[in-house]
Amino acid sequence: MRDRDRFYKHVREEDKKIFSAISGELDRQQWGLEMIPSESYASRAVLEAMGSVLNNKYSEGYPKKRYYGGQKYADITEQIAIRRAKSLFKVTHANVQPYSGSPANFAALNAVCTPGDTIMGMDLRFGGHLTHGWKVSVTGKYFNSIQYTTDKNGFLNFDEIEKLAKKHKPKVIICGYTAYPRVIDFPRFAKISRRVGAYLLADIAHIAGLVAAGVHPSPVGHAEIITTTTHKTLRGPRAGMIMCNGNPSDPLKPVKNPTKKDLPTLIDRSIFPGLQGGPHMHTIAGIAVALKEASTKEFRDWAKQVVKNAQKLAEIFNTRGLRLSTGGTDNHLILMDVTPFKITGKEAEERLDRIGVTLNKNMIPYDPRPPFDPSGIRLGTPCVTIRGMKEKEMEILGNAIANTLESRKNIKKSAKIVKELCREFPLYKNL
Ligand code: DSN
């Protein structure tokens, strides 16, 4: 019996259609290269924790303060996850219940704002996120949202950020992005936020693993509120966390006349009962396992290599005449204008899909093209680095990508190169 058949034994026997979809996805992941920078591969230990009986438990509330009985193991699980999050990110409070990054962001804003308050985040088209106040998101509807952009070269425009902050006096300034290839200057954001009396919220979803590994500066000590997903560079289950400093009082009791010291309690109450119901305890178990993995030397070495690999790719693309936003990268991702090759982001995504490289079309700063057919693509190195690839392979892969973008005629040859890399660097060995 294949390892895969054993791992998915019951679903295989009971539901052939779903087993076949899982199996197909496993093959797709194994025989293609994921270069969507927000994706990674969770370990089998994380997957097992998520597939555990903790799924069956209702645990509204927080450890030792629940609305249902039978919480011994749920409490142990959540307490371990909290302890590991606090120790890894060096904060004194962590809420591990957010279902994912979007509810984490909404709950964080809801903890300190009331509808109509002003918030300020990066414009989605420049690398922000829907939940940073974009108009179609609830965060752009419930709050008065001011959006900042980048300069012409794609760098954060602190002059504009400061000017907008002074003019609009937001209650919260959000930093942390989905398509920003450079280090985020948290102290500079903190200075602006303090000057205008705003909370600084750092959404580190994309870079959480790099922060945990010390490869990107930490927002702790600068941002009062930190949100993250746990499935991107943290390599855990699809979920979220909110972190801050301070100590919560009873999260089941409303806070009267809150001050800044009540932030941990306000965050906890905003998640539950404010926004969510029962925490997904199986996912929280997965978070705990991922956080344990993220505190190892192996993880830190991986994170370092993620950045080295992205920088190697950037070097190749630069020499091949592609235009990189900000000219390069300090982190796990590259944002690249493909129009110098007389194609659009959509065409680039489709061509690369045909060689087995999955990434996404993306707007570049000041993009003259529409979001469904923008000028750029966004790609990242977390997944290829988990597979064990290093600079040497990035040179091969970068050139195969550039060749494909240069001419359709190179698709067949590039596809062969990608297949060979997949064979040499297998994923989930034996699965
Ligand atoms: N969808 C994520 C990304 O790709 O960056 C953001 O939540």
Short mmCIF file of C-alpha atoms and ligand atoms in Angstrom, two decimals:
data_model
loop_
_atom_site.label_atom_id
_atom_site.label_comp_id
_atom_site.label_asym_id
_atom_site.label_seq_id
_atom_site.Cartn_x
_atom_site.Cartn_y
_atom_site.Cartn_z
CA MET A 1 0.00 0.00 0.00
CA ARG A 2 1.28 3.46 -0.85
CA ASP A 3 1.96 5.78 2.06
CA ARG A 4 -0.70 8.06 0.55
CA ASP A 5 -3.33 5.35 0.67
CA ARG A 6 -2.50 4.67 4.31
CA PHE A 7 -2.52 8.38 5.24
CA TYR A 8 -5.93 8.85 3.60
CA LYS A 9 -7.15 5.30 4.16
CA HIS A 10 -10.62 6.10 5.46
CA VAL A 11 -11.56 8.85 3.07
CA ARG A 12 -10.25 6.66 0.27
CA GLU A 13 -12.56 3.84 1.28
CA GLU A 14 -15.57 5.97 2.11
CA ASP A 15 -15.55 8.75 -0.48
CA LYS A 16 -13.70 8.00 -3.69
CA LYS A 17 -14.57 11.36 -5.27
CA ILE A 18 -13.05 13.40 -2.48
CA PHE A 19 -10.09 11.05 -2.19
CA SER A 20 -9.48 11.53 -5.88
CA ALA A 21 -9.59 15.34 -5.47
CA ILE A 22 -7.13 15.18 -2.55
CA SER A 23 -4.91 12.83 -4.48
CA GLY A 24 -5.06 15.04 -7.57
CA GLU A 25 -4.10 18.09 -5.51
CA LEU A 26 -1.23 16.19 -3.94
CA ASP A 27 0.06 15.33 -7.42
CA ARG A 28 -0.42 18.90 -8.58
CA GLN A 29 1.65 20.12 -5.64
CA GLN A 30 4.26 17.41 -6.10
CA TRP A 31 4.69 17.82 -9.86
CA GLY A 32 4.51 21.59 -10.07
CA LEU A 33 6.34 24.43 -8.37
CA GLU A 34 4.23 26.64 -6.12
CA MET A 35 5.55 30.16 -6.30
CA ILE A 36 2.57 32.03 -4.87
CA PRO A 37 4.40 33.88 -2.07
CA SER A 38 1.55 33.52 0.41
CA GLU A 39 1.63 29.73 0.20
CA SER A 40 3.80 27.13 1.90
CA TYR A 41 3.63 23.44 2.74
CA ALA A 42 2.55 22.44 6.23
CA SER A 43 4.45 19.50 7.70
CA ARG A 44 2.78 16.14 8.06
CA ALA A 45 2.74 16.65 11.82
CA VAL A 46 0.74 19.86 11.33
CA LEU A 47 -1.62 18.08 8.92
CA GLU A 48 -2.13 15.23 11.39
CA ALA A 49 -2.93 17.63 14.24
CA MET A 50 -5.48 19.36 12.02
CA GLY A 51 -7.06 16.06 11.10
CA SER A 52 -7.46 15.06 14.75
CA VAL A 53 -10.48 14.53 17.01
CA LEU A 54 -9.99 18.01 18.43
CA ASN A 55 -12.18 18.94 15.47
CA ASN A 56 -15.14 17.52 17.37
CA LYS A 57 -14.96 19.83 20.36
CA TYR A 58 -16.88 23.02 21.10
CA SER A 59 -14.85 25.34 23.34
CA GLU A 60 -16.40 28.81 23.33
CA GLY A 61 -14.46 31.04 25.67
CA TYR A 62 -10.81 30.83 26.65
CA PRO A 63 -8.73 28.31 28.65
CA LYS A 64 -10.26 27.76 32.08
CA LYS A 65 -13.18 30.02 31.11
CA ARG A 66 -15.39 28.06 28.77
CA TYR A 67 -19.10 27.81 28.19
CA TYR A 68 -19.08 24.01 27.72
CA GLY A 69 -17.71 21.10 29.69
CA GLY A 70 -15.08 18.54 28.70
CA GLN A 71 -12.31 21.09 28.12
CA LYS A 72 -9.29 19.37 29.67
CA TYR A 73 -7.52 18.66 26.38
CA ALA A 74 -8.85 21.70 24.55
CA ASP A 75 -7.39 23.86 27.33
CA ILE A 76 -4.05 22.05 27.18
CA THR A 77 -3.94 22.52 23.41
CA GLU A 78 -4.82 26.20 23.43
CA GLN A 79 -2.49 26.97 26.34
CA ILE A 80 0.43 25.32 24.55
CA ALA A 81 -0.30 27.26 21.36
CA ILE A 82 -0.50 30.55 23.31
CA ARG A 83 2.70 29.82 25.22
CA ARG A 84 4.60 29.03 22.04
CA ALA A 85 3.29 32.10 20.20
CA LYS A 86 4.33 34.34 23.11
CA SER A 87 7.76 32.80 23.33
CA LEU A 88 8.45 32.78 19.57
CA PHE A 89 7.36 36.37 18.94
CA LYS A 90 8.39 37.70 22.37
CA VAL A 91 5.03 39.18 23.33
CA THR A 92 3.07 38.83 26.54
CA HIS A 93 -0.35 38.15 25.00
CA ALA A 94 -1.46 36.00 22.08
CA ASN A 95 -4.92 35.09 20.85
CA VAL A 96 -4.74 31.95 18.72
CA GLN A 97 -8.45 31.68 17.93
CA PRO A 98 -8.86 33.79 14.74
CA TYR A 99 -10.16 31.60 11.95
CA SER A 100 -7.78 33.31 9.54
CA GLY A 101 -6.06 36.61 8.73
CA SER A 102 -9.14 38.52 7.58
CA PRO A 103 -11.16 37.93 10.77
CA ALA A 104 -8.01 38.62 12.79
CA ASN A 105 -7.68 42.02 11.13
CA PHE A 106 -11.34 42.88 11.50
CA ALA A 107 -11.32 41.79 15.14
CA ALA A 108 -8.18 43.84 15.82
CA LEU A 109 -9.79 46.95 14.33
CA ASN A 110 -13.07 46.26 16.10
CA ALA A 111 -11.19 45.95 19.40
CA VAL A 112 -10.15 49.60 19.35
CA CYS A 113 -12.53 51.32 16.91
CA THR A 114 -16.23 51.94 16.67
CA PRO A 115 -18.00 52.19 13.29
CA GLY A 116 -17.21 55.49 11.62
CA ASP A 117 -13.74 55.83 13.17
CA THR A 118 -10.89 56.59 10.79
CA ILE A 119 -8.33 53.92 9.90
CA MET A 120 -5.43 54.15 7.49
CA GLY A 121 -3.87 51.35 5.46
CA MET A 122 -2.13 50.70 2.17
CA ASP A 123 -4.22 50.79 -1.00
CA LEU A 124 -4.89 47.23 -2.20
CA ARG A 125 -3.55 48.05 -5.67
CA PHE A 126 -0.19 48.96 -4.17
CA GLY A 127 0.21 45.87 -2.02
CA GLY A 128 -2.22 46.37 0.85
CA HIS A 129 -4.94 43.87 1.78
CA LEU A 130 -8.72 43.92 1.46
CA THR A 131 -9.01 44.10 5.24
CA HIS A 132 -6.76 47.15 5.47
CA GLY A 133 -9.74 49.34 4.61
CA TRP A 134 -10.35 48.57 0.95
CA LYS A 135 -13.78 49.89 -0.09
CA VAL A 136 -15.50 46.53 -0.78
CA SER A 137 -14.31 45.02 2.52
CA VAL A 138 -16.27 45.42 5.72
CA THR A 139 -13.21 47.30 7.02
CA GLY A 140 -13.74 49.91 4.30
CA LYS A 141 -17.47 50.11 4.94
CA TYR A 142 -17.65 50.26 8.73
CA PHE A 143 -14.69 52.57 9.12
CA ASN A 144 -13.71 55.79 7.43
CA SER A 145 -10.80 54.44 5.45
CA ILE A 146 -7.84 56.49 4.28
CA GLN A 147 -5.45 54.70 1.92
CA TYR A 148 -1.79 55.40 1.29
CA THR A 149 0.34 54.31 -1.65
CA THR A 150 4.00 53.89 -2.58
CA ASP A 151 6.36 56.12 -4.49
CA LYS A 152 6.94 55.61 -8.21
CA ASN A 153 9.60 52.97 -7.55
CA GLY A 154 7.37 50.94 -5.26
CA PHE A 155 8.90 52.00 -1.91
CA LEU A 156 6.75 53.06 1.03
CA ASN A 157 6.19 56.78 0.76
CA PHE A 158 6.68 57.98 4.33
CA ASP A 159 6.21 61.64 3.42
CA GLU A 160 2.73 60.84 2.12
CA ILE A 161 1.98 58.52 5.05
CA GLU A 162 2.92 61.21 7.57
CA LYS A 163 0.99 63.91 5.72
CA LEU A 164 -2.17 61.77 5.56
CA ALA A 165 -1.82 60.73 9.20
CA LYS A 166 -1.53 64.35 10.35
CA LYS A 167 -4.45 65.41 8.21
CA HIS A 168 -6.89 62.60 9.03
CA LYS A 169 -5.78 61.62 12.56
CA PRO A 170 -6.66 57.93 12.17
CA LYS A 171 -7.36 55.81 15.20
CA VAL A 172 -5.33 52.96 13.67
CA ILE A 173 -2.51 52.95 11.13
CA ILE A 174 -1.97 49.59 9.45
CA CYS A 175 1.36 48.45 8.04
CA GLY A 176 2.30 45.03 6.65
CA TYR A 177 1.52 44.02 3.07
CA THR A 178 0.73 41.33 0.54
CA ALA A 179 3.02 42.50 -2.24
CA TYR A 180 5.81 44.55 -0.71
CA PRO A 181 9.30 43.19 -1.35
CA ARG A 182 11.20 45.35 1.11
CA VAL A 183 11.85 45.53 4.85
CA ILE A 184 9.11 47.39 6.70
CA ASP A 185 10.46 50.22 8.82
CA PHE A 186 8.34 49.60 11.94
CA PRO A 187 10.10 52.28 14.09
CA ARG A 188 9.29 54.91 11.47
CA PHE A 189 5.64 53.85 11.42
CA ALA A 190 5.57 53.92 15.22
CA LYS A 191 6.91 57.46 15.28
CA ILE A 192 4.19 58.67 12.93
CA SER A 193 1.49 56.75 14.81
CA ARG A 194 2.55 58.17 18.16
CA ARG A 195 2.70 61.66 16.78
CA VAL A 196 -0.97 61.50 15.75
CA GLY A 197 -2.16 59.33 18.66
CA ALA A 198 -2.96 56.27 16.52
CA TYR A 199 -2.56 52.62 17.34
CA LEU A 200 -0.06 50.94 15.02
CA LEU A 201 -1.29 47.61 13.70
CA ALA A 202 1.34 45.45 12.00
CA ASP A 203 -0.16 42.74 9.82
CA ILE A 204 2.82 40.44 9.44
CA ALA A 205 0.93 37.62 7.68
CA HIS A 206 3.38 37.43 4.78
CA ILE A 207 6.56 37.77 6.79
CA ALA A 208 5.67 36.09 10.12
CA GLY A 209 8.07 33.18 9.51
CA LEU A 210 10.85 35.60 8.57
CA VAL A 211 10.17 37.64 11.71
CA ALA A 212 10.14 34.49 13.87
CA ALA A 213 13.47 33.46 12.36
CA GLY A 214 15.04 36.91 12.85
CA VAL A 215 15.39 37.42 9.10
CA HIS A 216 13.04 40.44 9.12
CA PRO A 217 12.90 42.98 11.99
CA SER A 218 10.12 42.40 14.48
CA PRO A 219 7.28 44.89 14.99
CA VAL A 220 7.23 44.07 18.73
CA GLY A 221 7.91 47.23 20.73
CA HIS A 222 6.75 49.38 17.80
CA ALA A 223 3.26 48.16 16.89
CA GLU A 224 0.70 47.89 19.68
CA ILE A 225 -1.23 45.23 17.75
CA ILE A 226 0.22 42.46 15.59
CA THR A 227 -1.91 40.24 13.39
CA THR A 228 -0.82 37.33 11.28
CA THR A 229 -1.98 34.29 9.42
CA THR A 230 -0.31 31.03 10.37
CA HIS A 231 -0.23 29.34 6.96
CA LYS A 232 2.11 31.55 4.97
CA THR A 233 5.78 31.73 5.96
CA LEU A 234 4.85 30.27 9.37
CA ARG A 235 4.06 27.00 7.55
CA GLY A 236 1.12 26.09 9.75
CA PRO A 237 -2.60 25.54 9.29
CA ARG A 238 -4.90 28.07 7.64
CA ALA A 239 -5.63 30.30 10.62
CA GLY A 240 -4.70 33.56 12.29
CA MET A 241 -3.35 35.06 15.51
CA ILE A 242 -3.42 38.46 17.20
CA MET A 243 -0.59 39.45 19.51
CA CYS A 244 0.12 42.40 21.76
CA ASN A 245 1.78 43.27 25.04
CA GLY A 246 0.00 43.54 28.37
CA ASN A 247 -2.09 41.17 30.41
CA PRO A 248 -5.75 40.42 29.83
CA SER A 249 -8.26 40.59 32.62
CA ASP A 250 -11.33 38.36 32.44
CA PRO A 251 -12.17 38.09 28.72
CA LEU A 252 -15.73 37.09 29.58
CA LYS A 253 -16.47 40.41 31.31
CA PRO A 254 -17.14 43.61 29.31
CA VAL A 255 -14.55 46.38 29.78
CA LYS A 256 -16.01 49.67 31.02
CA ASN A 257 -14.22 52.85 29.88
CA PRO A 258 -11.31 51.02 28.25
CA THR A 259 -7.80 52.45 28.19
CA LYS A 260 -4.67 51.25 26.35
CA LYS A 261 -3.88 48.80 29.12
CA ASP A 262 -7.10 46.95 28.35
CA LEU A 263 -5.91 46.11 24.82
CA PRO A 264 -5.39 42.36 25.43
CA THR A 265 -8.88 42.00 26.89
CA LEU A 266 -10.42 44.10 24.12
CA ILE A 267 -8.74 41.87 21.52
CA ASP A 268 -9.91 38.69 23.21
CA ARG A 269 -13.46 40.00 23.51
CA SER A 270 -13.44 41.19 19.95
CA ILE A 271 -12.64 37.66 18.73
CA PHE A 272 -15.05 36.00 21.14
CA PRO A 273 -17.86 36.85 21.68
CA GLY A 274 -17.46 39.81 19.30
CA LEU A 275 -16.86 38.08 15.99
CA GLN A 276 -16.46 34.33 16.30
CA GLY A 277 -18.08 31.37 17.98
CA GLY A 278 -16.32 28.15 18.94
CA PRO A 279 -12.56 28.13 18.27
CA HIS A 280 -11.32 25.54 15.78
CA MET A 281 -9.37 23.49 18.29
CA HIS A 282 -7.92 21.08 15.71
CA THR A 283 -6.50 24.10 13.87
CA ILE A 284 -5.15 25.52 17.11
CA ALA A 285 -3.38 22.18 17.64
CA GLY A 286 -1.88 22.62 14.17
CA ILE A 287 -0.78 26.15 15.08
CA ALA A 288 0.93 24.79 18.20
CA VAL A 289 2.86 22.21 16.18
CA ALA A 290 3.85 24.78 13.56
CA LEU A 291 5.06 27.20 16.25
CA LYS A 292 7.21 24.44 17.74
CA GLU A 293 8.71 23.78 14.32
CA ALA A 294 9.25 27.51 13.78
CA SER A 295 11.43 27.72 16.87
CA THR A 296 14.03 25.29 15.50
CA LYS A 297 17.37 26.03 13.86
CA GLU A 298 16.19 24.14 10.81
CA PHE A 299 13.33 26.62 10.40
CA ARG A 300 15.62 29.61 10.85
CA ASP A 301 18.01 28.22 8.23
CA TRP A 302 15.07 27.70 5.88
CA ALA A 303 13.92 31.31 6.37
CA LYS A 304 17.41 32.62 5.60
CA GLN A 305 17.50 30.52 2.45
CA VAL A 306 14.04 31.78 1.42
CA VAL A 307 15.45 35.32 1.26
CA LYS A 308 18.67 34.23 -0.45
CA ASN A 309 16.65 32.36 -3.06
CA ALA A 310 14.37 35.35 -3.70
CA GLN A 311 17.40 37.59 -4.07
CA LYS A 312 19.02 35.16 -6.51
CA LEU A 313 15.85 35.09 -8.62
CA ALA A 314 15.69 38.89 -8.52
CA GLU A 315 19.27 39.05 -9.79
CA ILE A 316 18.43 36.73 -12.71
CA PHE A 317 15.27 38.64 -13.64
CA ASN A 318 17.14 41.94 -13.50
CA THR A 319 19.82 40.67 -15.85
CA ARG A 320 17.17 39.33 -18.19
CA GLY A 321 15.57 42.78 -18.57
CA LEU A 322 12.43 42.34 -16.47
CA ARG A 323 11.46 45.31 -14.29
CA LEU A 324 11.28 44.61 -10.57
CA SER A 325 9.25 46.84 -8.28
CA THR A 326 11.79 48.55 -5.94
CA GLY A 327 14.53 46.96 -8.06
CA GLY A 328 14.84 43.80 -5.95
CA THR A 329 13.78 42.17 -2.72
CA ASP A 330 14.67 41.91 0.98
CA ASN A 331 12.16 39.20 1.74
CA HIS A 332 10.41 36.17 0.25
CA LEU A 333 8.72 37.84 -2.71
CA ILE A 334 9.26 39.60 -5.99
CA LEU A 335 6.84 41.92 -7.72
CA MET A 336 7.73 42.17 -11.38
CA ASP A 337 6.57 44.12 -14.40
CA VAL A 338 6.47 41.72 -17.35
CA THR A 339 5.46 44.29 -19.98
CA PRO A 340 9.08 44.81 -21.12
CA PHE A 341 8.59 41.35 -22.68
CA LYS A 342 5.48 42.60 -24.50
CA ILE A 343 3.11 40.43 -22.48
CA THR A 344 0.73 41.16 -19.60
CA GLY A 345 0.52 39.63 -16.13
CA LYS A 346 -2.41 37.46 -17.23
CA GLU A 347 -0.49 36.04 -20.19
CA ALA A 348 2.56 35.51 -17.94
CA GLU A 349 0.48 33.62 -15.35
CA GLU A 350 -1.01 31.40 -18.08
CA ARG A 351 2.32 30.66 -19.74
CA LEU A 352 4.00 29.83 -16.45
CA ASP A 353 1.10 27.62 -15.50
CA ARG A 354 1.86 25.62 -18.63
CA ILE A 355 5.44 24.98 -17.52
CA GLY A 356 4.26 23.92 -14.05
CA VAL A 357 5.03 27.11 -12.16
CA THR A 358 2.06 28.49 -10.20
CA LEU A 359 2.05 32.16 -9.30
CA ASN A 360 -0.32 35.08 -9.63
CA LYS A 361 -0.80 38.05 -11.89
CA ASN A 362 -0.56 41.22 -9.84
CA MET A 363 -0.84 44.96 -10.20
CA ILE A 364 2.38 46.89 -9.92
CA PRO A 365 2.49 50.35 -8.29
CA TYR A 366 0.81 52.93 -10.57
CA ASP A 367 -0.26 50.16 -12.92
CA PRO A 368 -1.92 51.59 -16.03
CA ARG A 369 -3.61 48.21 -16.66
CA PRO A 370 -6.75 46.76 -14.97
CA PRO A 371 -6.61 44.23 -12.06
CA PHE A 372 -7.79 41.29 -14.20
CA ASP A 373 -5.05 41.84 -16.74
CA PRO A 374 -2.38 43.83 -14.92
CA SER A 375 1.22 44.54 -15.90
CA GLY A 376 2.85 42.32 -13.34
CA ILE A 377 3.23 39.03 -11.57
CA ARG A 378 4.03 38.28 -7.93
CA LEU A 379 6.14 35.29 -7.02
CA GLY A 380 7.91 33.96 -3.97
CA THR A 381 10.30 31.35 -2.70
CA PRO A 382 8.85 29.78 0.50
CA CYS A 383 7.67 26.58 -1.23
CA VAL A 384 10.64 25.90 -3.48
CA THR A 385 12.89 26.45 -0.46
CA ILE A 386 10.93 23.93 1.63
CA ARG A 387 11.70 21.46 -1.17
CA GLY A 388 15.39 22.09 -0.56
CA MET A 389 16.28 24.27 -3.53
CA LYS A 390 19.09 26.76 -3.23
CA GLU A 391 20.74 29.48 -5.35
CA LYS A 392 21.98 27.01 -7.96
CA GLU A 393 18.43 25.81 -8.65
CA MET A 394 17.12 29.40 -8.56
CA GLU A 395 19.46 30.21 -11.42
CA ILE A 396 18.03 27.34 -13.47
CA LEU A 397 14.43 28.14 -12.50
CA GLY A 398 14.80 31.91 -12.95
CA ASN A 399 16.12 31.47 -16.46
CA ALA A 400 13.40 28.94 -17.32
CA ILE A 401 10.79 31.49 -16.13
CA ALA A 402 12.43 34.34 -18.06
CA ASN A 403 12.69 32.18 -21.22
CA THR A 404 8.99 31.34 -20.97
CA LEU A 405 8.07 35.00 -20.57
CA GLU A 406 10.30 35.92 -23.49
CA SER A 407 8.74 33.49 -25.96
CA ARG A 408 5.98 30.89 -26.07
CA LYS A 409 8.42 28.75 -28.06
CA ASN A 410 10.34 28.06 -24.86
CA ILE A 411 7.39 26.54 -22.99
CA LYS A 412 8.20 22.92 -23.76
CA LYS A 413 11.85 23.17 -22.76
CA SER A 414 11.04 25.10 -19.56
CA ALA A 415 8.35 22.56 -18.61
CA LYS A 416 10.97 19.81 -18.79
CA ILE A 417 13.29 21.78 -16.51
CA VAL A 418 10.50 22.29 -13.96
CA LYS A 419 9.57 18.59 -14.02
CA GLU A 420 13.19 17.66 -13.41
CA LEU A 421 13.44 20.05 -10.44
CA CYS A 422 10.24 18.52 -8.99
CA ARG A 423 11.71 15.05 -9.38
CA GLU A 424 15.02 16.01 -7.75
CA PHE A 425 13.35 17.92 -4.89
CA PRO A 426 10.30 15.89 -3.87
CA LEU A 427 7.60 17.14 -1.57
CA TYR A 428 6.04 15.08 1.26
CA LYS A 429 8.41 12.17 0.57
CA ASN A 430 6.52 8.90 -0.01
CA LEU A 431 3.12 10.55 0.02
N1 DSN B 1 -4.45 35.97 -0.24
C1 DSN B 1 -3.27 36.41 0.46
C2 DSN B 1 -2.13 36.66 -0.45
O1 DSN B 1 -2.04 35.96 -1.45
O2 DSN B 1 -1.30 37.50 -0.18
C3 DSN B 1 -3.54 37.57 1.33
O3 DSN B 1 -4.48 37.22 2.28
#
